[in-house]
Coordinates of C-alpha atoms in Angstrom, one line a residue:
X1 CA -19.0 -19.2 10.3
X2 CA -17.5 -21.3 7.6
X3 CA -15.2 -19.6 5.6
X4 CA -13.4 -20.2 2.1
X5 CA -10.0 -19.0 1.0
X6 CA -8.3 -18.2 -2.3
X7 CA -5.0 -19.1 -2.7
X8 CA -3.0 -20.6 -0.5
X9 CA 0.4 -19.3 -0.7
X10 CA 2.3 -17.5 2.0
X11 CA -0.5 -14.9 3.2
X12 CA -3.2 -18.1 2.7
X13 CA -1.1 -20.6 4.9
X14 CA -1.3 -17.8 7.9
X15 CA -5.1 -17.2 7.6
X16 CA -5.6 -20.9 7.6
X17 CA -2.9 -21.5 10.4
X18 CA -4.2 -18.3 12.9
X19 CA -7.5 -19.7 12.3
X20 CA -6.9 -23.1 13.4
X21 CA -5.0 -22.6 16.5
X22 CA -6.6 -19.5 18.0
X23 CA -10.0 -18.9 16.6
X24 CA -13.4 -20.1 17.8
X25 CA -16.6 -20.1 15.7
X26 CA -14.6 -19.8 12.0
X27 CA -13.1 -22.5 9.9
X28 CA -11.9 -23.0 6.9
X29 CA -14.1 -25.4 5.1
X30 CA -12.9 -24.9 1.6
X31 CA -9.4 -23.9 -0.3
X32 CA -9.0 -22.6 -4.1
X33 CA -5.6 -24.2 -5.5
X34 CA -4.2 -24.6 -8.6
X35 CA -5.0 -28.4 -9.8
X36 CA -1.5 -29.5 -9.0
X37 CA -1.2 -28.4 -5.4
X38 CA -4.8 -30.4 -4.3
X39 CA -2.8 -31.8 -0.6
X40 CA -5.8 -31.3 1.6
X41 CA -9.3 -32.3 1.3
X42 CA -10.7 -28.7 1.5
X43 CA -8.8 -27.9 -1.6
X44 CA -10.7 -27.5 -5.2
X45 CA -9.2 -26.1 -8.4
X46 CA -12.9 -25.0 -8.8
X47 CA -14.2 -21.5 -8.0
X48 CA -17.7 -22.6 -8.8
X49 CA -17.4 -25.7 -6.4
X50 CA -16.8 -23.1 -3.6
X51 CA -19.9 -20.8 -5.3
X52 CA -21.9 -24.2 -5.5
X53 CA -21.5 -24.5 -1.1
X54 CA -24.5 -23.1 0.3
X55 CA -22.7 -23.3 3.6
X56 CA -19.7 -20.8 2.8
X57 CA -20.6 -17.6 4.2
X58 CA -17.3 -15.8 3.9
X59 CA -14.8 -15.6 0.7
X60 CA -10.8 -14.7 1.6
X61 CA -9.3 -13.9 -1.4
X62 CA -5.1 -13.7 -1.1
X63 CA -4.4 -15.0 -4.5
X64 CA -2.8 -11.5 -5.5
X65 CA -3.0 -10.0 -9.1
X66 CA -6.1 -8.5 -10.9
X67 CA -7.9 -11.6 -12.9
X68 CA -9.4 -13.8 -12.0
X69 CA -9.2 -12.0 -8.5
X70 CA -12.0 -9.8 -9.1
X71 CA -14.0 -12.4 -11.2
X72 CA -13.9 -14.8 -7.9
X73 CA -14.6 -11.3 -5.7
X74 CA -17.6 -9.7 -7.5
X75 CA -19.1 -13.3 -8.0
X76 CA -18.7 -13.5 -4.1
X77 CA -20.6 -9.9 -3.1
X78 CA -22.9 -10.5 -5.9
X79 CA -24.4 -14.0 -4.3
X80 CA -24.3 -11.8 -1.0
X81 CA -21.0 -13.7 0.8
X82 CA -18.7 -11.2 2.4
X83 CA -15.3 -10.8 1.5
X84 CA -11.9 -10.0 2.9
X85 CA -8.9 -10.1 0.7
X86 CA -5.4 -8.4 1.2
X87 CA -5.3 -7.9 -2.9
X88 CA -3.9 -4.4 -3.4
X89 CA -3.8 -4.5 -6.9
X90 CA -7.3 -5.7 -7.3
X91 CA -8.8 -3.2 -5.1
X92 CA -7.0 -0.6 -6.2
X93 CA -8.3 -0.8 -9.7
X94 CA -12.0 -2.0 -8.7
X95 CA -12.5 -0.2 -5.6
X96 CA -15.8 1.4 -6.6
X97 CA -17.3 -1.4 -8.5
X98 CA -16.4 -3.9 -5.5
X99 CA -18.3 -1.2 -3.2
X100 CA -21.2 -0.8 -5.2
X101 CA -21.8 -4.9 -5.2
X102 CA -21.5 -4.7 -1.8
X103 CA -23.5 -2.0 -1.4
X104 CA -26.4 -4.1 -3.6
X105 CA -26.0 -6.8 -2.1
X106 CA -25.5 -5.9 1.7
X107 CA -22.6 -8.2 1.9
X108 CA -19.6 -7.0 3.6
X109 CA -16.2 -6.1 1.7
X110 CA -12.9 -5.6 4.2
X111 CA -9.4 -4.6 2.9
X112 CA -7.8 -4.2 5.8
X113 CA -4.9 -6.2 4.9
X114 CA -4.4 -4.4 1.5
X115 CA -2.3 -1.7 3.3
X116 CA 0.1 -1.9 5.7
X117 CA 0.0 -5.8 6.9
X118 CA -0.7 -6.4 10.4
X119 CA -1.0 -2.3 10.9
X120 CA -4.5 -1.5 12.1
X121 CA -4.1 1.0 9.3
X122 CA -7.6 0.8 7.3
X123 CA -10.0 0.4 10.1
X124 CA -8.2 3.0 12.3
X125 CA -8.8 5.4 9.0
X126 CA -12.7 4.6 9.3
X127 CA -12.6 5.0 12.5
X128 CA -11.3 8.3 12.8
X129 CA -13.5 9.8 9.9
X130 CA -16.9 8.8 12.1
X131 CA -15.9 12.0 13.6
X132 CA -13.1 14.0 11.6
X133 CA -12.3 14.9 8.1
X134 CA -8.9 13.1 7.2
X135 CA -7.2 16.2 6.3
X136 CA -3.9 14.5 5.1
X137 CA -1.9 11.1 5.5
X138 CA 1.4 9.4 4.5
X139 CA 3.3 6.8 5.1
X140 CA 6.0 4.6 4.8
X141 CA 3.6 1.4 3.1
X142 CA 6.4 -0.9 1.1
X143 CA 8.5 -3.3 3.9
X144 CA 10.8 -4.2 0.9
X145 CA 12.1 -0.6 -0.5
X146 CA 12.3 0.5 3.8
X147 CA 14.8 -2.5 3.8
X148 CA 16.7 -1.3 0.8
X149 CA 17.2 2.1 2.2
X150 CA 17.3 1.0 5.6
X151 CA 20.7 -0.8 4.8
X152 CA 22.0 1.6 2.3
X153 CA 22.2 4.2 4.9
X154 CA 23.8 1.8 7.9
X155 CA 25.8 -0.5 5.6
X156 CA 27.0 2.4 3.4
X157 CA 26.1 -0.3 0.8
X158 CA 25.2 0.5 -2.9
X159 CA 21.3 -0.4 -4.3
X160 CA 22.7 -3.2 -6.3
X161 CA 23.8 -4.8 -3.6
X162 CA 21.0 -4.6 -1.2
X163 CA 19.0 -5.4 -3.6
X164 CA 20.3 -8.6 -4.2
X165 CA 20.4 -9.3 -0.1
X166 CA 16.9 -8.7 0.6
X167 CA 16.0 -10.7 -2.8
X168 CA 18.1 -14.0 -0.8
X169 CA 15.9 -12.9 2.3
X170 CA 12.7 -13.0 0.8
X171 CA 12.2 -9.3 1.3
X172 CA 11.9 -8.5 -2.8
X173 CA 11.0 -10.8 -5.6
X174 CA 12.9 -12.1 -8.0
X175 CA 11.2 -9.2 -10.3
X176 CA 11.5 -6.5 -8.0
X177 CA 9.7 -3.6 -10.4
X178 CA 6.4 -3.2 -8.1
X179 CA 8.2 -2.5 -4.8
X180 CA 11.1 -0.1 -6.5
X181 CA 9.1 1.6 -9.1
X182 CA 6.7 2.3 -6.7
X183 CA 3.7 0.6 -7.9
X184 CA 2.8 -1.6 -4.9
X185 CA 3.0 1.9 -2.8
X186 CA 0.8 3.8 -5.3
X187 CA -1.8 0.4 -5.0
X188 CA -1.9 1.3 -1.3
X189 CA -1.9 5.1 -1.5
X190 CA -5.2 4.8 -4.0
X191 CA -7.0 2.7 -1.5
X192 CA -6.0 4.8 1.7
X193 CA -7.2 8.0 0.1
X194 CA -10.5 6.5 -1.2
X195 CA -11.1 5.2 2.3
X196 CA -9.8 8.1 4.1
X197 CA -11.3 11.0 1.8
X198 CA -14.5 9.1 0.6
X199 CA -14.2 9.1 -3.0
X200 CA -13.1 6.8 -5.9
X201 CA -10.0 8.0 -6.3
X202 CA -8.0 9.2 -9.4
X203 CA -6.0 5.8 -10.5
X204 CA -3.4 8.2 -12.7
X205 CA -1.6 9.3 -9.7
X206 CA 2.1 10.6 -9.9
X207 CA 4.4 7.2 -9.0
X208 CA 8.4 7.6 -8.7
X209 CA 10.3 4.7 -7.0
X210 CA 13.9 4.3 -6.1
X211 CA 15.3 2.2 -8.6
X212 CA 18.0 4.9 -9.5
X213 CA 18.9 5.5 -5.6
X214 CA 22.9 5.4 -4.6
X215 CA 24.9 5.9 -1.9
X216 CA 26.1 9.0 -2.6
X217 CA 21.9 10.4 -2.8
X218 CA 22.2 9.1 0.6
X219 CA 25.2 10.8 1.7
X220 CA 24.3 13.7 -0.3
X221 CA 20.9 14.2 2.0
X222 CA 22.6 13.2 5.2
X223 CA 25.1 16.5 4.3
X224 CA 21.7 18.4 5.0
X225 CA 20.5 16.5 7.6
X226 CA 17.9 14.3 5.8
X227 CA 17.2 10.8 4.5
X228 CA 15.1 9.1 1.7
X229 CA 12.0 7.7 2.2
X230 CA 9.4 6.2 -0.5
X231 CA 5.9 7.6 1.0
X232 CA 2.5 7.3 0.0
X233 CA 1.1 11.0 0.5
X234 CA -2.5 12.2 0.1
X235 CA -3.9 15.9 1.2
X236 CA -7.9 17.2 0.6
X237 CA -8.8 20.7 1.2
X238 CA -11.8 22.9 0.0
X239 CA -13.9 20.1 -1.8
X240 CA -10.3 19.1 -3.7
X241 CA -7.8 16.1 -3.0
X242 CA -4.4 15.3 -4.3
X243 CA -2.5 11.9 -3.7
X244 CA 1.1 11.0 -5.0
X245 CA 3.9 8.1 -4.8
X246 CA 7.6 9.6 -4.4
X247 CA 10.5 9.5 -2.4
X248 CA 11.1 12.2 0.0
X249 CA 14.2 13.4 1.9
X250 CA 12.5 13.1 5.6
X251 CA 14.4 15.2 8.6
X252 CA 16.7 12.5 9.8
X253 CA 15.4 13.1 13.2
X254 CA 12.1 12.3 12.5
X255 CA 10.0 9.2 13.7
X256 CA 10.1 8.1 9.6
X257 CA 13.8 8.2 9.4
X258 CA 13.9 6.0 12.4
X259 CA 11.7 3.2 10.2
X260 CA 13.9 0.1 10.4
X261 CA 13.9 -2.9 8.1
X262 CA 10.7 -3.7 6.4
X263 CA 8.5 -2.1 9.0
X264 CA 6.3 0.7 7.8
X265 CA 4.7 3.9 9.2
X266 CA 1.6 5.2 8.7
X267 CA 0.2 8.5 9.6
X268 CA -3.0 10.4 9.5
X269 CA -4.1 14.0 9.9
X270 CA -7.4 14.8 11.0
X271 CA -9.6 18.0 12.2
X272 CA -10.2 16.6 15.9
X273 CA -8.0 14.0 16.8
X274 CA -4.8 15.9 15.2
X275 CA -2.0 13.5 14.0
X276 CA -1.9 9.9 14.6
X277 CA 0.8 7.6 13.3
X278 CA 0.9 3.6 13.5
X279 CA 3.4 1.4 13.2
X280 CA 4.2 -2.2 12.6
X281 CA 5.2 -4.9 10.1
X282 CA 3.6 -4.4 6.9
X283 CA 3.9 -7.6 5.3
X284 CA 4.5 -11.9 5.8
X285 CA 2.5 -14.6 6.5
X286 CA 1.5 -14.2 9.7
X287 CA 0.9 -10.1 10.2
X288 CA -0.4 -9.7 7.3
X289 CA -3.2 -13.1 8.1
X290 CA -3.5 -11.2 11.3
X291 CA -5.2 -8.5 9.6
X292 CA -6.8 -10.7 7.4
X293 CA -8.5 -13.0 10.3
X294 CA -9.1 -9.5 12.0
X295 CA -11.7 -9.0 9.6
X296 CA -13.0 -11.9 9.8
X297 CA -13.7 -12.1 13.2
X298 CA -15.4 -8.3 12.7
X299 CA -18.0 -9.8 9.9
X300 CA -18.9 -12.7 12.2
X301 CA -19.5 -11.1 15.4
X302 CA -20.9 -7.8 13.3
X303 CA -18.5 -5.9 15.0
X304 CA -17.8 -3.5 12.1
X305 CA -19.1 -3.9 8.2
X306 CA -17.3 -1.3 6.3
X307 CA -19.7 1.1 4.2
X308 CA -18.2 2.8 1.2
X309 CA -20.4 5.0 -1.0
X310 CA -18.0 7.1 -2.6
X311 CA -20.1 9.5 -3.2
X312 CA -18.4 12.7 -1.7
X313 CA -18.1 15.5 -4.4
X314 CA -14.6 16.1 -4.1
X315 CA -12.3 16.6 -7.1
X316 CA -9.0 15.4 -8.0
X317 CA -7.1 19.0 -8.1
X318 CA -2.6 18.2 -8.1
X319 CA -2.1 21.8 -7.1
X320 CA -3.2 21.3 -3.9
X321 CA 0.3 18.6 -3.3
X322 CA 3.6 21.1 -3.7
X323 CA 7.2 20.5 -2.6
X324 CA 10.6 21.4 -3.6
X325 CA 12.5 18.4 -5.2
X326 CA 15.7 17.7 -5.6
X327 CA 17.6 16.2 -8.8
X328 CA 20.3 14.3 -8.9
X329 CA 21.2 14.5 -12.9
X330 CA 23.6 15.4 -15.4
X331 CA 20.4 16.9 -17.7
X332 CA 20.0 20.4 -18.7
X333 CA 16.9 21.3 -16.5
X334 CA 16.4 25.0 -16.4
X335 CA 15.3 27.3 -13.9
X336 CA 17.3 25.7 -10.9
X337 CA 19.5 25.8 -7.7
X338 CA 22.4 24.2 -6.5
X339 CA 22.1 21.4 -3.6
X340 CA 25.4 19.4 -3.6
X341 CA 27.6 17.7 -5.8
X342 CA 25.7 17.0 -9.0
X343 CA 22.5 17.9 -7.8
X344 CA 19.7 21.0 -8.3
X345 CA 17.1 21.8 -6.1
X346 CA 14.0 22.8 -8.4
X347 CA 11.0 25.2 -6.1
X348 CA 7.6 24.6 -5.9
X349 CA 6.5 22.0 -8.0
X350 CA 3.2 20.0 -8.0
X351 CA 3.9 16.2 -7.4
X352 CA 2.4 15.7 -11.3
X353 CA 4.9 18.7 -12.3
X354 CA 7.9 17.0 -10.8
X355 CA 7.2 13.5 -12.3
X356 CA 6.9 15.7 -15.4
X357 CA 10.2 16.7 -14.7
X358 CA 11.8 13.2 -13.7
X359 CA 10.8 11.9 -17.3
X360 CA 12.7 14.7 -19.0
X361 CA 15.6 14.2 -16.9
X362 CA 15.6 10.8 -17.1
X363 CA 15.2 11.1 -21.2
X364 CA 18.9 12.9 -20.8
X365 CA 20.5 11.3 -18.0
X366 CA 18.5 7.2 -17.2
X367 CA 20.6 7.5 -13.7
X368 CA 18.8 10.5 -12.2
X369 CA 17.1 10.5 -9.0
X370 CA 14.7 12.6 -7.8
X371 CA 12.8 13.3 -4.3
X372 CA 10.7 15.8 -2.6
X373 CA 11.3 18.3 0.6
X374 CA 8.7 18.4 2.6
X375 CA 7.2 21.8 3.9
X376 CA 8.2 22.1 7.3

């Protein structure tokens, strides 16, 4: 199979790489780079030279962003070439529409590497629902903000300062507002619970990041015996699903408090098979190719061609994701209880309710910091 590949930055070097040195039966005929970067002969600043190869069976897209990603994407399923891209963004926002070309066209669409790097995460999620509902998942899904918290709580170090560490180790980008903010988690969390609830799923979720953590949150939650973790979460019950972005102050004996560096963890629930959890590295060049060359290797062999219809009847209902939260914040917020030194522990909230809440907060005090409790 002759394959093409957009971009050819970090995650586009490993394909390419992995490809050459341990793969039979694919290679890389053609490369989309910008017109100043043309080093190899396979390279083209062209999209349409790459459309114009009759030869090209197979389109990896690692370019990142929205446009022209998913001009080059649905041009791809629409001539009937498969593709496999690790885009979040993109598929996140066109999810539906890149499955319905795909669906038209019977090429094959894999975004495997989207979530969770070189974690099995997206194929394991089909796999289980051949059988089971996915009832609920979560999961620790961002490498960067695990570091940051990671090393707050064993350096006793403040954000600021971490921050500016894992920016020299080429853990967080110089712009650092996806992976704090929570956006590159809420990317992730849109296309895990469209894969693992079968639906097109609500792109408004609730999304709170940890760009107002400090040591003392840290110290405050270790008082009772938790720590902070930015998670992913989606539930579906009764013909209703509910997903959110937040941190949450995990049992500090649990398997996610454990999370080191930028690893993440992933977990499902399902009606069969119970819980599962998997874990790995969730991002660089070469895990995150890994996944990508994964997919590959599926589509050429026909060992697995994702179908996603979206068509279950299931509606977006917020109610059905509750939690306490705590709030650590000098505002005026009402109906409360105390938790520890300058913090309030709110009850039963919906995760839409709480971000609610954060804003207000937040409109009184821009330092405050929020995360859930999970049921136990």
């Amino acid at each position: 199979m002759k394959i093409a590949i957009l971009g050819y930055g970090t995650v586009g070097r490993g394909v390419d790489q992995i490809i050459a040195e341990r793969v039979d039966g694919v290679e890389v005929t053609r490369i989309l780079e910008l017109p100043d970067r043309l080093s190899d002969p396979r390279m083209t600043a062209s999209y349409d030279d790459i459309l114009a190869d009759g030869e090209i069976e197979l389109v990896v897209e690692c370019m990142g962003g929205v446009e022209p990603a998913r001009t080059y994407l649905m041009a791809a399923l629409e001539s009937g070439r498969h593709v496999v891209t690790s885009n979040k963004a993109v598929v996140a926002a066109h999810f539906a529409e890149f499955a319905a070309a795909s669906v038209a066209s019977g090429a094959g669409l894999f975004v495997e590497a989207a979530v969770g790097g070189g974690v099995p995460w997206i194929a394991s999620v089909e796999k289980v629902r051949r059988i089971d509902e996915v009832t609920s998942f979560s999961g620790i899904m961002n490498g960067t903000t695990n570091y940051i918290v990671d090393a707050m709580r064993r350096q006793g170090a403040e954000f600021d300062v971490v921050l500016a560490e894992a920016q020299r180790l080429g853990y967080a980008e110089r712009d650092p507002s996806a992976d704090i903010d929570g956006i590159d988690v809420l990317n992730k969390t849109i296309i895990s619970a469209s894969v693992a609830f079968d639906v097109a799923c609500e792109k408004n979720l609730p999304a709170s990041g940890i760009r107002t953590l400090t040591k003392a949150d840290l110290e405050l939650f270790a008082a009772h015996g938790r720590t902070v973790k930015l998670l992913g979460r989606g539930v579906a019950a009764d013909g209703r699903y509910a997903a959110a972005v937040e941190p949450v102050a995990v049992a500090a004996d649990s398997l996610e408090a454990s999370v080191p560096g930028n690893f993440n963890l992933l977990t499902l629930d399902a009606t069969t098979v119970g819980e599962l959890k998997f874990y790995g590295q969730g991002a660089g060049s070469l895990p995150t190719g890994n996944a990508i060359v994964q997919d590959v290797l599926d589509c050429a062999s026909g060992a697995r061609r994702p179908v996603y219809d979206f068509t279950r009847p299931l509606a977006y209902d917020p109610t059905l994701l509750r939690a306490d939260y705590v709030l650590r914040t000098t505002a005026e917020l009402g109906d409360t209880e105390p938790y520890g030194p300058g913090a309030v522990l709110v009850r039963d909230l919906t995760a839409e309710g709480a971000r609610a809440l954060l804003d207000e907060a937040l409109a009184a005090d821009p330092t405050t910091f929020m995360a859930a409790l999970p049921v136990a």
